[in-house]
Coordinates of N, CA and C and ligand atoms in Angstrom, one line a residue:
M1 N 87.7 102.0 135.5 CA 87.8 102.0 134.1 C 88.5 103.3 133.6
M2 N 89.4 103.1 132.6 CA 90.1 104.3 132.1 C 89.2 105.1 131.1
V3 N 89.0 106.4 131.4 CA 88.2 107.2 130.4 C 89.1 107.8 129.4
R4 N 88.9 107.5 128.2 CA 89.8 108.0 127.1 C 89.2 109.3 126.6
R5 N 89.9 110.4 126.7 CA 89.4 111.7 126.3 C 89.6 111.9 124.8
R6 N 88.7 112.6 124.2 CA 88.8 112.9 122.8 C 89.9 114.0 122.7
P7 N 90.7 114.0 121.6 CA 91.7 115.0 121.5 C 91.0 116.4 121.3
V8 N 91.6 117.4 121.8 CA 91.0 118.8 121.7 C 91.6 119.5 120.5
P9 N 90.8 120.0 119.6 CA 91.4 120.7 118.5 C 92.3 121.8 118.9
G10 N 93.6 121.7 118.4 CA 94.5 122.9 118.7 C 95.1 122.9 120.0
W11 N 95.0 121.9 120.8 CA 95.5 122.0 122.2 C 96.1 120.6 122.6
P12 N 97.3 120.6 123.2 CA 98.2 121.7 123.5 C 99.0 122.2 122.3
A13 N 99.5 123.4 122.4 CA 100.2 124.1 121.3 C 101.3 124.9 121.8
V14 N 102.4 125.0 120.9 CA 103.5 125.9 121.1 C 103.6 126.8 119.9
L15 N 103.5 128.1 120.0 CA 103.5 129.0 118.9 C 104.6 130.1 119.0
G16 N 105.1 130.5 117.9 CA 106.2 131.5 118.1 C 106.4 132.3 116.8
A17 N 106.8 133.6 117.0 CA 107.2 134.5 115.9 C 107.9 135.7 116.4
D18 N 108.8 136.2 115.7 CA 109.4 137.5 116.0 C 109.9 137.6 117.4
G19 N 110.5 136.6 118.0 CA 111.0 136.6 119.3 C 110.0 136.4 120.4
V20 N 108.7 136.2 120.1 CA 107.7 135.9 121.1 C 107.3 134.4 121.0
L21 N 107.2 133.8 122.2 CA 106.9 132.4 122.2 C 105.6 132.2 123.1
L22 N 104.7 131.4 122.6 CA 103.5 131.1 123.4 C 103.5 129.6 123.7
R23 N 103.4 129.2 124.9 CA 103.4 127.8 125.2 C 102.5 127.5 126.5
P24 N 102.1 126.3 126.7 CA 101.4 126.0 127.9 C 102.3 126.2 129.1
Y25 N 101.7 126.6 130.2 CA 102.4 126.8 131.5 C 102.9 125.4 131.9
Q26 N 104.1 125.4 132.7 CA 104.6 124.2 133.2 C 104.7 124.4 134.8
R27 N 104.8 123.3 135.5 CA 105.0 123.5 136.9 C 106.2 124.3 137.3
A28 N 107.2 124.1 136.5 CA 108.5 124.8 136.7 C 108.4 126.3 136.5
D29 N 107.3 126.8 136.1 CA 107.1 128.3 135.9 C 106.7 129.0 137.2
A30 N 106.5 128.2 138.3 CA 106.0 128.7 139.5 C 106.8 129.9 140.0
D31 N 108.1 129.8 140.2 CA 108.8 130.9 140.8 C 108.8 132.2 139.9
A32 N 109.0 132.0 138.6 CA 109.0 133.1 137.7 C 107.6 133.8 137.7
W33 N 106.6 133.0 137.7 CA 105.2 133.5 137.7 C 104.9 134.3 138.9
V34 N 105.3 133.8 140.1 CA 105.0 134.5 141.4 C 105.8 135.8 141.4
A35 N 107.0 135.8 141.0 CA 107.8 137.1 141.0 C 107.2 138.1 140.0
L36 N 106.8 137.6 138.8 CA 106.2 138.5 137.8 C 104.9 139.1 138.3
R37 N 104.0 138.3 138.8 CA 102.7 138.7 139.3 C 102.9 139.7 140.5
R38 N 103.8 139.4 141.4 CA 104.0 140.2 142.6 C 104.5 141.6 142.2
R39 N 105.5 141.7 141.3 CA 106.0 143.0 141.0 C 105.1 143.8 140.1
N40 N 104.0 143.2 139.6 CA 103.1 143.9 138.7 C 101.7 144.2 139.3
E41 N 101.7 144.1 140.6 CA 100.3 144.3 141.3 C 99.7 145.6 140.9
Q42 N 100.4 146.7 141.0 CA 99.8 148.0 140.7 C 99.4 148.1 139.2
W43 N 100.2 147.5 138.4 CA 100.1 147.6 136.9 C 98.8 146.8 136.5
L44 N 98.6 145.7 137.2 CA 97.5 144.8 136.7 C 96.2 144.9 137.4
T45 N 96.2 145.3 138.7 CA 94.9 145.3 139.4 C 93.8 146.1 138.7
P46 N 94.0 147.2 138.1 CA 92.9 148.0 137.5 C 92.2 147.2 136.4
W47 N 92.8 146.2 135.9 CA 92.3 145.5 134.7 C 91.9 144.1 134.9
E48 N 92.1 143.6 136.1 CA 91.9 142.1 136.4 C 90.6 141.8 137.2
P49 N 90.1 140.6 137.0 CA 88.9 140.2 137.8 C 89.3 140.4 139.3
T50 N 88.3 140.8 140.1 CA 88.5 141.0 141.5 C 89.0 139.7 142.1
P51 N 90.1 139.7 142.7 CA 90.6 138.4 143.3 C 89.8 138.0 144.5
P52 N 89.7 136.6 144.7 CA 88.9 136.2 145.8 C 89.6 136.4 147.1
R53 N 90.9 136.6 147.1 CA 91.6 136.8 148.3 C 92.7 137.8 148.0
S54 N 93.6 138.0 149.0 CA 94.6 139.1 148.8 C 95.5 138.8 147.6
W55 N 96.1 139.9 147.0 CA 97.0 139.7 145.8 C 98.2 138.8 146.2
A56 N 98.7 138.9 147.4 CA 99.8 138.1 147.8 C 99.4 136.6 147.9
D57 N 98.3 136.3 148.4 CA 97.8 134.9 148.5 C 97.5 134.4 147.1
A58 N 96.8 135.2 146.3 CA 96.3 134.7 145.0 C 97.6 134.5 144.1
N59 N 98.6 135.2 144.4 CA 99.8 135.1 143.5 C 101.0 134.5 144.2
S60 N 100.7 133.5 145.0 CA 101.8 132.8 145.7 C 102.0 131.5 145.0
A61 N 103.0 130.7 145.4 CA 103.3 129.4 144.8 C 102.0 128.5 144.9
A62 N 101.3 128.5 146.0 CA 100.1 127.7 146.2 C 99.0 128.2 145.2
G63 N 99.0 129.6 145.0 CA 98.0 130.2 144.1 C 98.4 129.7 142.6
F64 N 99.6 129.6 142.3 CA 100.0 129.2 141.0 C 99.6 127.7 140.8
R65 N 99.8 126.9 141.8 CA 99.4 125.5 141.6 C 97.9 125.4 141.3
L66 N 97.1 126.2 142.1 CA 95.6 126.1 141.9 C 95.2 126.6 140.4
V67 N 95.8 127.7 140.0 CA 95.5 128.2 138.7 C 96.0 127.3 137.6
H68 N 97.2 126.7 137.8 CA 97.8 125.8 136.8 C 96.9 124.6 136.6
T69 N 96.5 124.0 137.8 CA 95.6 122.8 137.7 C 94.3 123.2 137.0
A70 N 93.7 124.3 137.3 CA 92.4 124.7 136.7 C 92.7 124.9 135.2
Q71 N 93.8 125.5 134.8 CA 94.1 125.8 133.4 C 94.3 124.4 132.6
R72 N 95.0 123.5 133.3 CA 95.3 122.2 132.6 C 93.9 121.5 132.4
R73 N 93.1 121.5 133.4 CA 91.8 120.8 133.2 C 90.9 121.5 132.1
A74 N 90.9 122.8 132.1 CA 90.1 123.5 131.1 C 90.7 123.2 129.7
G75 N 92.0 123.1 129.6 CA 92.6 122.7 128.3 C 92.2 121.3 127.9
L76 N 92.2 120.4 128.8 CA 91.8 119.0 128.5 C 90.4 118.9 128.1
R77 N 89.5 119.7 128.7 CA 88.1 119.7 128.4 C 87.8 120.4 127.1
G78 N 88.8 121.2 126.6 CA 88.5 122.1 125.4 C 87.8 123.4 125.7
D79 N 87.9 123.8 127.0 CA 87.2 125.0 127.4 C 88.1 126.2 127.2
A80 N 89.4 126.0 127.2 CA 90.4 127.1 127.2 C 91.7 126.7 126.6
M81 N 92.4 127.7 126.0 CA 93.8 127.5 125.7 C 94.6 128.6 126.4
T82 N 95.4 128.2 127.4 CA 96.0 129.2 128.2 C 97.5 129.1 127.9
F83 N 98.1 130.3 127.5 CA 99.5 130.3 127.1 C 100.3 131.2 128.1
A84 N 101.5 130.7 128.4 CA 102.5 131.6 129.0 C 103.1 132.3 127.8
V85 N 103.3 133.6 128.0 CA 103.9 134.5 127.0 C 105.4 134.7 127.3
C86 N 106.3 134.3 126.5 CA 107.7 134.3 126.8 C 108.4 135.1 125.7
L87 N 109.6 135.7 126.0 CA 110.5 136.3 125.1 C 111.6 135.4 124.9
R88 N 112.0 135.1 123.6 CA 113.2 134.3 123.4 C 114.4 135.3 123.4
E89 N 115.3 135.0 124.3 CA 116.5 135.9 124.4 C 117.7 135.1 125.0
D90 N 118.9 135.4 124.5 CA 120.1 134.8 125.0 C 120.0 133.3 124.9
G91 N 119.5 132.8 123.9 CA 119.4 131.3 123.7 C 118.4 130.7 124.6
G92 N 117.6 131.4 125.4 CA 116.6 130.8 126.3 C 115.3 131.6 126.2
E93 N 114.5 131.4 127.2 CA 113.2 132.1 127.1 C 112.9 132.7 128.5
R94 N 112.2 133.8 128.5 CA 111.8 134.5 129.7 C 110.3 134.7 129.8
L95 N 109.7 134.3 130.9 CA 108.3 134.5 131.0 C 108.0 136.0 131.2
V96 N 107.2 136.6 130.4 CA 106.9 138.0 130.5 C 105.4 138.3 130.5
G97 N 104.5 137.3 130.4 CA 103.1 137.6 130.3 C 102.2 136.4 130.1
H98 N 101.0 136.7 129.8 CA 99.9 135.6 129.8 C 98.9 135.9 128.7
L99 N 98.4 134.9 128.1 CA 97.3 135.1 127.1 C 96.4 133.9 127.2
N100 N 95.1 134.2 127.5 CA 94.2 133.1 127.6 C 93.1 133.2 126.6
L101 N 92.8 132.1 125.9 CA 91.6 132.0 125.1 C 90.7 131.2 125.9
G102 N 89.7 131.9 126.5 CA 88.8 131.2 127.5 C 87.4 131.1 127.0
N103 N 86.6 130.5 127.8 CA 85.1 130.4 127.5 C 84.9 129.9 126.1
I104 N 85.6 128.9 125.7 CA 85.5 128.4 124.3 C 84.1 127.7 124.2
V105 N 83.3 128.1 123.3 CA 82.0 127.4 123.1 C 82.0 127.0 121.6
R106 N 81.7 125.7 121.3 CA 81.8 125.2 119.9 C 80.4 125.1 119.4
R107 N 80.1 124.2 118.6 CA 78.8 124.0 117.9 C 78.5 125.2 117.1
A108 N 77.4 125.8 117.2 CA 77.0 126.9 116.3 C 77.7 128.2 116.6
F109 N 78.5 128.3 117.7 CA 79.1 129.6 118.1 C 80.6 129.6 117.7
C110 N 81.3 128.5 118.1 CA 82.8 128.4 117.8 C 83.5 129.7 118.1
S111 N 83.4 130.1 119.3 CA 83.9 131.4 119.7 C 84.7 131.3 121.0
T112 N 85.6 132.3 121.2 CA 86.4 132.4 122.5 C 86.6 133.8 122.9
F113 N 86.8 134.1 124.2 CA 87.2 135.4 124.7 C 88.7 135.4 125.0
A114 N 89.4 136.4 124.5 CA 90.8 136.5 124.8 C 91.1 137.5 125.9
G115 N 92.0 137.1 126.8 CA 92.4 138.0 127.9 C 93.9 137.9 128.0
Y116 N 94.6 139.0 128.4 CA 96.0 139.0 128.3 C 96.6 140.1 129.2
W117 N 97.9 139.9 129.5 CA 98.7 141.0 130.2 C 100.2 140.7 129.9
V118 N 101.0 141.8 130.1 CA 102.5 141.6 130.1 C 103.1 142.4 131.2
D119 N 104.3 142.0 131.6 CA 105.1 142.7 132.6 C 105.3 144.1 132.1
H120 N 105.1 145.1 133.1 CA 105.2 146.5 132.7 C 106.6 146.8 132.1
R121 N 107.6 145.9 132.5 CA 109.0 146.2 132.0 C 109.1 146.0 130.5
V122 N 108.2 145.2 129.9 CA 108.3 145.0 128.4 C 107.2 145.7 127.7
A123 N 106.4 146.5 128.4 CA 105.2 147.2 127.7 C 105.7 148.1 126.6
G124 N 104.9 148.2 125.6 CA 105.2 149.2 124.5 C 106.2 148.7 123.5
R125 N 106.5 147.4 123.5 CA 107.4 146.8 122.5 C 106.7 145.9 121.5
G126 N 105.4 145.9 121.6 CA 104.6 145.2 120.6 C 104.5 143.7 120.9
V127 N 104.8 143.3 122.1 CA 104.8 141.9 122.5 C 103.4 141.3 122.4
M128 N 102.4 142.1 122.9 CA 101.1 141.5 123.0 C 100.4 141.5 121.6
P129 N 100.6 142.5 120.7 CA 100.0 142.4 119.4 C 100.5 141.1 118.7
T130 N 101.8 140.8 118.8 CA 102.3 139.6 118.2 C 101.7 138.4 118.8
A131 N 101.7 138.4 120.2 CA 101.1 137.2 120.9 C 99.7 137.0 120.5
L132 N 98.9 138.0 120.4 CA 97.5 137.9 120.1 C 97.3 137.5 118.7
A133 N 98.1 138.0 117.8 CA 98.0 137.6 116.4 C 98.3 136.1 116.2
L134 N 99.3 135.6 116.9 CA 99.6 134.2 116.9 C 98.5 133.4 117.4
A135 N 97.9 133.8 118.5 CA 96.8 133.1 119.2 C 95.6 133.0 118.3
V136 N 95.3 134.2 117.6 CA 94.1 134.2 116.8 C 94.3 133.3 115.6
D137 N 95.5 133.4 115.0 CA 95.7 132.5 113.8 C 95.6 131.0 114.2
H138 N 96.0 130.7 115.4 CA 95.9 129.3 115.9 C 94.5 129.0 116.2
A139 N 93.7 129.9 116.8 CA 92.3 129.6 117.1 C 91.5 129.4 115.8
F140 N 91.8 130.2 114.8 CA 91.1 130.1 113.5 C 91.6 128.9 112.6
G141 N 92.8 128.4 112.9 CA 93.4 127.3 112.1 C 93.2 126.0 112.9
P142 N 94.2 125.5 113.6 CA 94.1 124.2 114.3 C 93.0 124.2 115.3
G143 N 92.7 125.4 115.9 CA 91.7 125.4 117.0 C 90.3 125.3 116.5
G144 N 90.1 125.5 115.2 CA 88.7 125.3 114.6 C 87.7 126.3 115.0
L145 N 88.1 127.5 115.5 CA 87.1 128.5 115.9 C 86.8 129.5 114.8
H146 N 85.7 130.2 115.0 CA 85.3 131.1 114.0 C 85.4 132.6 114.5
R147 N 85.4 132.8 115.8 CA 85.3 134.1 116.3 C 86.2 134.3 117.6
V148 N 86.9 135.4 117.7 CA 87.6 135.7 118.9 C 87.2 137.1 119.3
E149 N 86.7 137.2 120.6 CA 86.3 138.4 121.2 C 87.3 138.9 122.2
V150 N 87.4 140.2 122.3 CA 88.2 140.9 123.4 C 87.3 141.9 124.0
N151 N 87.2 141.9 125.3 CA 86.4 142.9 126.0 C 87.3 143.7 126.9
I152 N 87.2 145.1 126.8 CA 88.2 145.9 127.4 C 87.5 147.1 128.1
R153 N 87.9 147.5 129.2 CA 87.4 148.7 129.9 C 87.7 149.9 129.0
P154 N 86.7 150.8 128.9 CA 86.9 151.9 127.9 C 88.1 152.7 128.2
E155 N 88.5 152.8 129.5 CA 89.6 153.7 129.9 C 91.0 153.0 129.7
N156 N 91.0 151.7 129.2 CA 92.2 151.0 129.1 C 92.8 151.2 127.7
T157 N 93.4 152.4 127.5 CA 93.9 152.8 126.2 C 94.9 151.9 125.6
A158 N 95.8 151.3 126.5 CA 96.9 150.5 125.9 C 96.3 149.2 125.3
S159 N 95.3 148.6 126.0 CA 94.7 147.4 125.5 C 93.8 147.7 124.3
R160 N 93.2 148.8 124.3 CA 92.4 149.1 123.1 C 93.3 149.3 121.9
R161 N 94.5 149.9 122.1 CA 95.4 150.1 121.0 C 95.9 148.7 120.4
V162 N 96.0 147.7 121.3 CA 96.4 146.4 120.8 C 95.4 145.9 119.8
V163 N 94.1 145.9 120.2 CA 93.1 145.3 119.2 C 92.9 146.2 118.0
E164 N 93.0 147.5 118.2 CA 92.8 148.4 117.1 C 94.0 148.3 116.1
K165 N 95.2 148.1 116.6 CA 96.3 147.9 115.6 C 96.2 146.6 114.9
L166 N 95.5 145.6 115.5 CA 95.3 144.3 114.8 C 94.0 144.3 114.0
G167 N 93.3 145.4 114.0 CA 92.1 145.5 113.1 C 90.9 144.8 113.6
F168 N 90.8 144.6 115.0 CA 89.6 144.1 115.5 C 88.4 145.1 115.3
R169 N 87.2 144.6 115.1 CA 86.1 145.5 114.9 C 85.5 145.8 116.3
E170 N 85.2 147.1 116.5 CA 84.5 147.5 117.8 C 83.0 147.2 117.5
E171 N 82.4 146.4 118.4 CA 81.1 145.9 118.1 C 80.0 146.2 119.2
A172 N 80.5 146.5 120.4 CA 79.5 146.6 121.5 C 79.9 147.4 122.6
H173 N 79.0 148.0 123.4 CA 79.2 148.5 124.7 C 78.5 147.7 125.7
H174 N 79.2 147.1 126.6 CA 78.5 146.2 127.6 C 78.5 146.9 129.0
P175 N 77.4 147.5 129.4 CA 77.3 148.1 130.7 C 77.5 147.1 131.8
R176 N 78.3 147.5 132.8 CA 78.5 146.7 134.0 C 78.8 145.2 133.7
Y177 N 79.8 144.9 132.8 CA 79.9 143.6 132.2 C 80.7 142.6 133.0
L178 N 81.8 143.1 133.6 CA 82.7 142.1 134.4 C 83.0 142.8 135.7
H179 N 83.2 141.9 136.7 CA 83.6 142.4 138.1 C 85.2 142.6 138.1
I180 N 85.6 143.8 137.9 CA 87.0 144.1 137.7 C 87.4 145.1 138.8
D181 N 88.5 144.8 139.5 CA 89.1 145.7 140.5 C 88.0 146.2 141.4
G182 N 87.2 145.3 141.9 CA 86.2 145.7 143.0 C 84.9 146.2 142.6
A183 N 84.5 146.3 141.3 CA 83.2 146.7 140.9 C 82.8 146.2 139.5
W184 N 81.5 146.3 139.2 CA 81.0 145.9 137.9 C 81.4 147.0 136.9
R185 N 82.2 146.7 135.9 CA 82.8 147.7 135.0 C 82.2 147.5 133.6
D186 N 81.9 148.7 133.0 CA 81.6 148.7 131.6 C 82.7 148.2 130.7
H187 N 82.4 147.6 129.6 CA 83.4 147.1 128.7 C 83.1 147.4 127.2
V188 N 84.1 147.6 126.4 CA 83.9 147.8 125.0 C 84.2 146.4 124.4
G189 N 83.3 145.9 123.5 CA 83.5 144.6 122.9 C 84.1 144.7 121.5
Y190 N 85.2 144.0 121.3 CA 85.8 143.9 120.0 C 85.8 142.5 119.5
A191 N 85.8 142.3 118.2 CA 85.8 140.9 117.7 C 86.4 140.8 116.3
L192 N 86.9 139.6 116.0 CA 87.3 139.3 114.7 C 86.7 137.9 114.4
T193 N 86.3 137.7 113.1 CA 85.8 136.4 112.7 C 86.7 136.0 111.5
T194 N 86.7 134.7 111.2 CA 87.6 134.2 110.1 C 87.4 135.0 108.8
E195 N 86.2 135.4 108.5 CA 86.0 136.2 107.3 C 86.8 137.5 107.2
D196 N 87.1 138.1 108.4 CA 87.8 139.3 108.4 C 89.3 139.1 107.9
L197 N 89.7 137.9 107.9 CA 91.1 137.6 107.5 C 91.2 136.9 106.1
H198 N 90.1 136.8 105.4 CA 90.2 136.3 104.1 C 91.1 137.1 103.3
D199 N 92.0 136.5 102.5 CA 92.9 137.2 101.6 C 94.0 138.0 102.4
E200 N 94.2 137.8 103.7 CA 95.2 138.5 104.4 C 96.4 137.6 104.7
G201 N 96.3 136.3 104.6 CA 97.4 135.4 104.9 C 97.5 135.2 106.4
G202 N 96.4 135.5 107.2 CA 96.5 135.4 108.6 C 96.7 136.7 109.3
L203 N 96.4 136.7 110.6 CA 96.5 138.0 111.4 C 97.9 138.4 111.6
L204 N 98.8 137.4 111.9 CA 100.2 137.7 112.1 C 100.8 138.4 110.8
A205 N 100.5 137.8 109.7 CA 101.0 138.4 108.4 C 100.5 139.8 108.3
R206 N 99.2 140.1 108.6 CA 98.6 141.4 108.5 C 99.3 142.4 109.5
W207 N 99.5 141.9 110.7 CA 100.1 142.7 111.7 C 101.5 143.1 111.3
R208 N 102.3 142.1 110.7 CA 103.6 142.4 110.3 C 103.6 143.5 109.3
R209 N 102.7 143.5 108.3 CA 102.6 144.5 107.3 C 102.3 145.8 107.9
T210 N 101.3 145.9 108.8 CA 100.9 147.1 109.5 C 102.1 147.7 110.2
R211 N 102.8 146.8 111.0 CA 103.9 147.3 111.8 C 105.0 147.8 110.9
D212 N 105.3 147.1 109.8 CA 106.4 147.6 109.0 C 106.1 148.9 108.3
R213 N 104.8 149.1 107.9 CA 104.4 150.4 107.3 C 104.5 151.5 108.3
A214 N 104.1 151.2 109.6 CA 104.2 152.2 110.6 C 105.6 152.6 110.9
D215 N 106.6 151.7 110.7 CA 108.0 152.0 111.0 C 108.6 152.9 109.9
T216 N 107.9 153.0 108.8 CA 108.5 153.7 107.6 C 107.7 154.9 107.2
G217 N 106.9 155.5 108.2 CA 106.2 156.7 107.9 C 104.7 156.5 108.0
P218 N 104.0 157.5 107.5 CA 102.5 157.5 107.7 C 101.9 156.2 107.1
G219 N 101.0 155.6 107.8 CA 100.5 154.3 107.4 C 99.1 154.4 106.9
P220 N 98.5 153.3 106.6 CA 97.1 153.2 106.2 C 96.1 153.4 107.4
A221 N 94.8 153.4 107.0 CA 93.8 153.7 108.0 C 94.0 152.9 109.3
E222 N 94.3 151.6 109.1 CA 94.3 150.7 110.3 C 95.4 151.0 111.4
I223 N 96.4 151.9 111.0 CA 97.4 152.2 112.1 C 97.2 153.6 112.6
K224 N 96.1 154.3 112.3 CA 95.9 155.6 112.8 C 96.0 155.6 114.3
Ligands
COA1 C1 97.5 146.0 127.4 C2 98.9 145.4 127.3 C3 98.8 143.9 127.3 C4 99.5 145.8 126.0 O1 100.7 145.0 125.7 P1 102.0 145.6 124.9 O2 102.8 144.5 124.6 O3 102.6 146.7 125.8 O4 101.3 146.3 123.6 P2 102.0 147.4 122.7 O5 103.4 147.3 122.7 O6 101.3 147.3 121.4 O7 101.5 148.8 123.3 C5 100.1 149.1 123.4 C6 100.0 150.6 123.8 O8 100.5 150.7 125.2 C7 100.9 152.0 125.4 N1 102.3 152.0 125.8 C8 103.4 152.2 125.0 N2 104.5 152.1 125.8 C9 104.1 151.9 127.1 C10 104.8 151.8 128.3 N3 106.1 151.8 128.4 N4 104.0 151.6 129.4 C11 102.7 151.6 129.3 N5 102.0 151.7 128.2 C12 102.7 151.8 127.1 C13 100.8 152.8 124.0 O9 99.5 153.4 124.1 C14 100.7 151.6 123.1 O10 100.0 151.9 121.9 P3 100.8 152.5 120.6 O11 101.5 151.4 120.0 O12 99.7 153.1 119.8 O13 101.8 153.5 121.1 C15 99.7 145.9 128.5 O14 99.7 147.3 128.5 C16 99.3 145.4 129.8 O15 99.6 144.3 130.2 N6 98.5 146.2 130.6 C17 98.0 145.8 131.9 C18 97.0 144.6 131.8 C19 95.9 144.8 130.8 O16 95.4 145.9 130.6 N7 95.4 143.7 130.2 C20 94.3 143.8 129.2 C21 93.0 143.8 129.9 S1 91.7 143.9 128.6

C-alpha cells in the first residue's frame, strides 16, 4: 500500500539573496562536497560533532551518500531543513558551505537548532550571516516555526560574531552540552523568536541595514 506523506511546511526550498544561494543537496554534489570537506578538516574539526570514524571515511563519496540519505529522510519527516550553501558566480553556482535547521519540534515548541559552516577560502565575506538570515526568514515564514536557536562554543569568536551581527539574543550557558572534537563542550545559547523581528521586515532586511550602516562608518549598538 502506498503511504502518502503529508506535505512538510517550508520544505523543500530554494532561497537566495546578495549572491548567496541555499538549496537542498543533490546527489551530483558528491565530488564538490568531498573536496570541500577534505580541504577544510583543520578548519572544521574544532567545531564539529565528534565523527564516528576517521575524517577521510566520514567525508568520502560513501559518507556523502549516507549523510545525503539521512538528510533527505529528515526533510521528508519534517525534522530538518538541510541546505547546501552556494555562491552564485560566473553564471553558475559554487558549493561553499552548509546550513542545517535541525531538531525541528512543532506543536507547542515550533523551534529548531541552526548549525553551519563555510569553506575557509570564503570566510569573512559575510556569506553565513546572509545565509542564516535567509534561513531564519524562511523558518519563520513558510516553515511555520517560532524560534531558532544557535549553540556555539564560547571560544568560537567567528560564529558568535555571526549571531551577534544578526541580533540573536544570548540566553544561556550550557555546561558540557555537545560532544564536539572529542569531548563534551560548554556552549553559549543564542536565540531569536518571531517577536524579535516584528516591524523589521524580516532578518535579511535587518541584516542588510546593519551591514550597510557598518560600511559607512560607526553603526548602531547591534554592530558593535
Ligand atoms: C563561523 C563561520 C560559519 C562564519 O562564517 P562567515 O561567512 O565567515 O561569517 P562572517 O563573514 O560574518 O565573519 C564572521 C567573523 O569571522 C572572523 N573572520 C573574518 N575574516 C576571517 C577569515 N578570513 N578567516 C577566519 N575568520 C575570519 C571575524 O571575526 C568575523 O567577524 P567580523 O565581521 O566582526 O569581523 C565560519 O567562520 C566557519 O565556517 N567556521 C568554522 C565552522 C564553525 O565554526 N561553524 C559554526 C559552529 S557553531
